[in-house]
Tab-separated table of C-alpha atoms in Angstrom:
chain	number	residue	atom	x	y	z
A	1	UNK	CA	66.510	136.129	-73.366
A	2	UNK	CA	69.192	134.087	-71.900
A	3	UNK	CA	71.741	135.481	-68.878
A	4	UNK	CA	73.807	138.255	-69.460
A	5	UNK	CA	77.309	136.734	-69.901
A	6	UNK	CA	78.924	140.079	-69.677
A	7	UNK	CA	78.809	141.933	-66.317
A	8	UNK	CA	80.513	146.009	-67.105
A	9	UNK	CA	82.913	147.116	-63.981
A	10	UNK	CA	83.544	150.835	-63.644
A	11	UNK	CA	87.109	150.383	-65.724
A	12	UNK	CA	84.443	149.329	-68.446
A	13	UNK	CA	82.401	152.587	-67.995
A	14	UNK	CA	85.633	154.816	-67.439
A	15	UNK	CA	86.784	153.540	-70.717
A	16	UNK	CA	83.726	154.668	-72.724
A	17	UNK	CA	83.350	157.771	-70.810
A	18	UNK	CA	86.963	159.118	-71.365
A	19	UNK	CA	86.071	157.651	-75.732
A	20	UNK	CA	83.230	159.635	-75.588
A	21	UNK	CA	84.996	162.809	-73.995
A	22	UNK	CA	87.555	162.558	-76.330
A	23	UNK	CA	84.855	162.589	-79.091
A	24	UNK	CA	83.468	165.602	-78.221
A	25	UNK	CA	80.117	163.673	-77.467
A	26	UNK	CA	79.347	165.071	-73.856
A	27	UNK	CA	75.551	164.416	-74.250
A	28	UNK	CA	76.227	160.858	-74.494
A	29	UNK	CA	78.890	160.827	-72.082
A	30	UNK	CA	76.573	162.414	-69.104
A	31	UNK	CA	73.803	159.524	-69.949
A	32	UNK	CA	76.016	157.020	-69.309
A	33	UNK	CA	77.342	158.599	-65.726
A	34	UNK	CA	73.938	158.990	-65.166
A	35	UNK	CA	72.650	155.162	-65.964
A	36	UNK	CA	76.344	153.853	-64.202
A	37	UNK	CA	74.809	155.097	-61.112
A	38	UNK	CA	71.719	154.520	-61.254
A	39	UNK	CA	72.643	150.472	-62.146
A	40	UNK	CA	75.629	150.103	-60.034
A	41	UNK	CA	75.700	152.793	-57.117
A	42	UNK	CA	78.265	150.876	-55.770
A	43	UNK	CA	80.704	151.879	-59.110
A	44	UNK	CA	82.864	155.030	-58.960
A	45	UNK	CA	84.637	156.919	-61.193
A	46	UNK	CA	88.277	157.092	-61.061
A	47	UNK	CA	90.392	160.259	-60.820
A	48	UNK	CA	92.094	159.210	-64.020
A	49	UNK	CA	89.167	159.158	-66.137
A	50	UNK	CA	87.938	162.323	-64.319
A	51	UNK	CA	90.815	164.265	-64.915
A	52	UNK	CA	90.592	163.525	-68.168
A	53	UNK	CA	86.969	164.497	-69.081
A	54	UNK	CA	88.077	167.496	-67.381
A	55	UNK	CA	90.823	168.122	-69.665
A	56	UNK	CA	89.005	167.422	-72.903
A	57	UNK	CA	86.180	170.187	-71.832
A	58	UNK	CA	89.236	172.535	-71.313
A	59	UNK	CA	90.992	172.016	-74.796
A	60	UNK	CA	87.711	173.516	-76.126
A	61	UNK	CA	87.201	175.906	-73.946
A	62	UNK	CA	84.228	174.189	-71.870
A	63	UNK	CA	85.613	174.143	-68.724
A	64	UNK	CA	82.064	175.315	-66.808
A	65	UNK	CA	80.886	171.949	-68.285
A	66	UNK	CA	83.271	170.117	-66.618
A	67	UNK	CA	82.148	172.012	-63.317
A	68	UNK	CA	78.490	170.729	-63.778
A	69	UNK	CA	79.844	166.968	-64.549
A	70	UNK	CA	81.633	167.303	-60.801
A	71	UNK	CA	78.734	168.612	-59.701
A	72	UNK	CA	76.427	165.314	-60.501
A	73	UNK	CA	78.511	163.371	-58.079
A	74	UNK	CA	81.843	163.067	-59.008
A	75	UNK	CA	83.526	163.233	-56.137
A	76	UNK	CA	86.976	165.708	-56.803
A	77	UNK	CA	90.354	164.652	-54.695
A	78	UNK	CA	93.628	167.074	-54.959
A	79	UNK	CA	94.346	166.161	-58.436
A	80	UNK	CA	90.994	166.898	-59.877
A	81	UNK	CA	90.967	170.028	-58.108
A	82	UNK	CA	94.380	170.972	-59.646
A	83	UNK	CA	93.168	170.332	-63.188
A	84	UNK	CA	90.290	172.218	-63.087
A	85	UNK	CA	91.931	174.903	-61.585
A	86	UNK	CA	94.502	174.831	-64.421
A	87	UNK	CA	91.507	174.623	-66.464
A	88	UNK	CA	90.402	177.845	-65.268
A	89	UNK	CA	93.634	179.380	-65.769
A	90	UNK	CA	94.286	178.336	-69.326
A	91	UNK	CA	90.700	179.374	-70.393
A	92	UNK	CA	91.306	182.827	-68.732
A	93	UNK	CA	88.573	182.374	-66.159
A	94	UNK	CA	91.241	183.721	-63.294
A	95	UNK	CA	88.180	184.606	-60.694
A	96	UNK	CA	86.849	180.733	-61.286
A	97	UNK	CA	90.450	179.656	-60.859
A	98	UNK	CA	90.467	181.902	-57.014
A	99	UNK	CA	87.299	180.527	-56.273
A	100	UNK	CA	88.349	176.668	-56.970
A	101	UNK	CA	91.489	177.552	-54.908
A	102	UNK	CA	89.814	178.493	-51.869
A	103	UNK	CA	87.402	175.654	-52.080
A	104	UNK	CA	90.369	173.322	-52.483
A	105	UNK	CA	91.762	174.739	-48.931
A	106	UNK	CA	88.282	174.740	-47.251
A	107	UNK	CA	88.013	171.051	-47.755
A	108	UNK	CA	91.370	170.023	-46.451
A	109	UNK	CA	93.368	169.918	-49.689
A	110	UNK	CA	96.650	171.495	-49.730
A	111	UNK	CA	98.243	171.967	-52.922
A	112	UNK	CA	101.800	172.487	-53.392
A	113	UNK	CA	102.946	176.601	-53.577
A	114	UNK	CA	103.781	176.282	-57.026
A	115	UNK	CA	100.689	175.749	-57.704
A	116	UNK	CA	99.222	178.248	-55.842
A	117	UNK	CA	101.471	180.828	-57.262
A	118	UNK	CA	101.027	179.643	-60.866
A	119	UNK	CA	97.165	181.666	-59.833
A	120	UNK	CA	98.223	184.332	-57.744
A	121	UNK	CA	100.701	184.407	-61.101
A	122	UNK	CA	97.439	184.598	-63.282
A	123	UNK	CA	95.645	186.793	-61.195
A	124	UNK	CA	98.325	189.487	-61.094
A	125	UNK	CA	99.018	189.408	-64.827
A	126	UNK	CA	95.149	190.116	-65.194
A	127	UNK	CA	95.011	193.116	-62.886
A	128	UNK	CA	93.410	191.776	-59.945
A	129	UNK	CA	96.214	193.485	-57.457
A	130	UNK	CA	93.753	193.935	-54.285
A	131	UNK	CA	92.225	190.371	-54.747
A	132	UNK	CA	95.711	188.840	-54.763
A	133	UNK	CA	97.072	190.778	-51.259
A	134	UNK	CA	93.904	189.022	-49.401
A	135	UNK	CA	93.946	186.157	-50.935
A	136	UNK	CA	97.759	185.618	-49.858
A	137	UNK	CA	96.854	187.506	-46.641
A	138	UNK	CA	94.074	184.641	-46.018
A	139	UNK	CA	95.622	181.697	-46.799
A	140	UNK	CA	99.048	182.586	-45.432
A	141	UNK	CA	96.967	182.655	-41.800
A	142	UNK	CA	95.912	179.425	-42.906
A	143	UNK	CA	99.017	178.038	-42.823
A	144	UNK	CA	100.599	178.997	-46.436
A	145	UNK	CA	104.037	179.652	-45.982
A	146	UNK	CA	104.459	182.112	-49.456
A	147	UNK	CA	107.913	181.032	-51.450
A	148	UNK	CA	110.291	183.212	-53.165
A	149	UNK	CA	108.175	183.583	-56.276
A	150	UNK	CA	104.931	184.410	-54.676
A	151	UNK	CA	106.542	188.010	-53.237
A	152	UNK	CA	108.390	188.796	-56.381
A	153	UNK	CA	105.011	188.377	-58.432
A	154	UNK	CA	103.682	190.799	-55.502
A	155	UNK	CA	106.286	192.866	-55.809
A	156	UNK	CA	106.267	193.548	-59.352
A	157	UNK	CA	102.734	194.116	-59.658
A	158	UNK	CA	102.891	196.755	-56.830
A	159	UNK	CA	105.720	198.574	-58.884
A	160	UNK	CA	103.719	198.263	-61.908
A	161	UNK	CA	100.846	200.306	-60.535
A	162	UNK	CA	103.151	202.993	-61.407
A	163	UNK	CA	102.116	205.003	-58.387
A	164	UNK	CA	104.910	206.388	-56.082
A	165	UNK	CA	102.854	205.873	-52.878
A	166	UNK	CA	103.078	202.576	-53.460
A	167	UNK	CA	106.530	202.673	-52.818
A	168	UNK	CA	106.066	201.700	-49.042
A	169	UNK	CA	103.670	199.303	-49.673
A	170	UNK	CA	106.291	197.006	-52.220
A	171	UNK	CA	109.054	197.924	-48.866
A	172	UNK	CA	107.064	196.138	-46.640
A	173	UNK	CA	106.906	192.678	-48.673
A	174	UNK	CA	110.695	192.964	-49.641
A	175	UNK	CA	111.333	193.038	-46.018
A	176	UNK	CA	108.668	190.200	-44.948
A	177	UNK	CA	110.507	188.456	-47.737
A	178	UNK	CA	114.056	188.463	-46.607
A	179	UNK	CA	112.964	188.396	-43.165
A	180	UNK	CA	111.168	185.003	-43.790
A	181	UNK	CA	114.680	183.926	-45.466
A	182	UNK	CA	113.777	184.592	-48.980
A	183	UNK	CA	115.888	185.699	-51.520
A	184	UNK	CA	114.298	188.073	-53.826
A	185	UNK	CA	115.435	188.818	-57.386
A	186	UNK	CA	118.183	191.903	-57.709
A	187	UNK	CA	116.318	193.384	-60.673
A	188	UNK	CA	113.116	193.910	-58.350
A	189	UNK	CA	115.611	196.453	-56.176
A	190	UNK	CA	115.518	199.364	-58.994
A	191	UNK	CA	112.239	200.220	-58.839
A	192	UNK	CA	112.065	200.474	-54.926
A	193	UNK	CA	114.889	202.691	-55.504
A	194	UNK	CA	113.652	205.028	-57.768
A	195	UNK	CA	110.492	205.162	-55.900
A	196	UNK	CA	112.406	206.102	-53.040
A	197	UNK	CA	114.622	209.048	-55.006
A	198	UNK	CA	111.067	210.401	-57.002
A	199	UNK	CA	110.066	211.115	-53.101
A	200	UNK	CA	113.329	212.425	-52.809
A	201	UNK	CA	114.403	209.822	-49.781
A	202	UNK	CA	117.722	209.867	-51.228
A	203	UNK	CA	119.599	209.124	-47.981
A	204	UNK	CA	117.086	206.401	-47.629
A	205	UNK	CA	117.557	205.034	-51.066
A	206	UNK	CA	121.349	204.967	-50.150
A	207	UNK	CA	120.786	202.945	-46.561
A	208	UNK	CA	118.634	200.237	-48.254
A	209	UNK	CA	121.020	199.862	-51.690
A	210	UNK	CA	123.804	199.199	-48.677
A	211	UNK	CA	121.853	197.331	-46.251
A	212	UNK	CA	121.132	194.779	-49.298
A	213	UNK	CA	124.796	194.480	-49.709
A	214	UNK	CA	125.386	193.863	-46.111
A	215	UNK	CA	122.633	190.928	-45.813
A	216	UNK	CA	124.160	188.954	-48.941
A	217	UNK	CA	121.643	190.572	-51.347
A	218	UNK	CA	124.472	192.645	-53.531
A	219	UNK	CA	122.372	194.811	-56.404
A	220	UNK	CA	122.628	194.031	-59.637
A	221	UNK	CA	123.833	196.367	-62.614
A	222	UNK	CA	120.238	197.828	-63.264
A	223	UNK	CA	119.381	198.277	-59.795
A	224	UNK	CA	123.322	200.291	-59.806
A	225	UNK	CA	122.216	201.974	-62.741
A	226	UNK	CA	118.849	203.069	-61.353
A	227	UNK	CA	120.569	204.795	-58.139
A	228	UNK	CA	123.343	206.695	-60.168
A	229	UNK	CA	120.915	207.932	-62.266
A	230	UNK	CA	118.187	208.964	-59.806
A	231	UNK	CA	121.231	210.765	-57.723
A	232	UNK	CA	121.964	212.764	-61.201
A	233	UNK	CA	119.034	213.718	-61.608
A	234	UNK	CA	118.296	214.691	-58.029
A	235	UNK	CA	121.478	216.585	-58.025
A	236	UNK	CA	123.379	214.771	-55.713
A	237	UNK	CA	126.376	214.427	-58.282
A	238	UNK	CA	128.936	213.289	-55.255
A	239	UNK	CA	127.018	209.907	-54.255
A	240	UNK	CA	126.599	209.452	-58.302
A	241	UNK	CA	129.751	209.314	-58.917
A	242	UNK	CA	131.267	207.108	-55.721
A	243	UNK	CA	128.736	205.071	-56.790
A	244	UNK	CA	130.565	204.262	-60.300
A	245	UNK	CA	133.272	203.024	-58.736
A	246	UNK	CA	131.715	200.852	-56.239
């Protein structure tokens, strides 16, 4: 047997291991990883082609594979960390998703807050309420500065507990929010208001509807809608109808 004329680099491997990802043929794919380095130890896989092996297991709902392909020895930057954790996400896995946050952060990656609140998004929408408050309690310590859409996602899940004790609870983060300089949505007023008037805090229903006014936060029409008829229905007829021709 003569020389070998052909010498493979690791675009050569990439290539074939990206083909073979795409083909659904993940046995085949992990062999060759595997004899890439054991042959050349000095080749590497690129985030490109990891990324995408990472993607193909999540189109078919394999994203735990992709996991145990990282875990061989592929070495994950920011990038790979955001597609599997958009992996997660899209498969459902919203715990996995946490998790692969968190890890992200303990290693020195920072991703950007959409990000972030594309999972606290996730989490919220599956229930996981309690999970969410110290996850954003932990990382904000860490340095996360939460954004506009991370409190109105808080926000609205507190409200959507449907418990009136809660009330105080969805006050607090409207206040952190506009005291941090956000400007939370007008809609998400109403149901602090009518939490406020069930508890029959009517003259403190009226004091936050016109401290929001005052700080360049003017109610919309539900949230005006809300407080005339919670003050009907409270009996307090006078403030219902000054408030009609506001």
């Amino acid at each position: 047997m003569g020389p070998r004329l052909f010498h493979p680099t690791s675009v050569e491997y990439g290539e074939l291991i990206k083909t073979l990802a795409r083909s659904k043929r993940y046995a085949s794919m992990s062999k060759i990883i595997t004899q890439m380095k054991e042959q050349y130890p000095q080749f590497s896989i690129s985030t490109d082609t990891v990324c995408s092996v990472i993607k193909e297991y999540g189109k078919h709902g394999q994203i735990d594979q992709a996991v145990r392909i990282i875990r061989k020895g592929l070495v994950p930057d920011k990038r790979t960390y955001m597609v599997l954790v958009n992996g997660w996400c899209s498969s459902g896995k919203l715990r996995e998703a946490q998790q692969f946050l968190e890890e992200m952060i303990n290693k020195g990656f920072n991703p950007s807050v959409r990000r972030r609140d594309l999972v606290i998004e996730g989490l919220l929408n599956a229930g996981y309420l309690e999970s969410v408050k110290k996850m954003v309690i932990k990382i904000t310590k860490e340095g996360f500065v939460p954004d506009v859409n991370t409190f109105n996602s808080l926000m609205e899940a507190v409200c959507k507990v449907g418990e009136v004790g809660r009330i105080d609870e969805a006050f607090r983060l409207l206040h952190n929010a506009i005291e941090d300089g956000h400007w939370p949505f007008p809609s998400l007023y109403a149901p602090r208001i009518k939490g406020m008037c069930m508890r029959g805090q009517f003259d403190d229903a009226f004091c936050f509807f016109g401290e929001m006014k005052v700080k360049g936060h003017p109610p919309n029409r539900p949230a005006y809608t809300m407080l005339i008829t919670m003050c009907g229905r409270g009996g307090r007829y006078a403030e219902a109808a000054n408030y009609l021709v506001d």
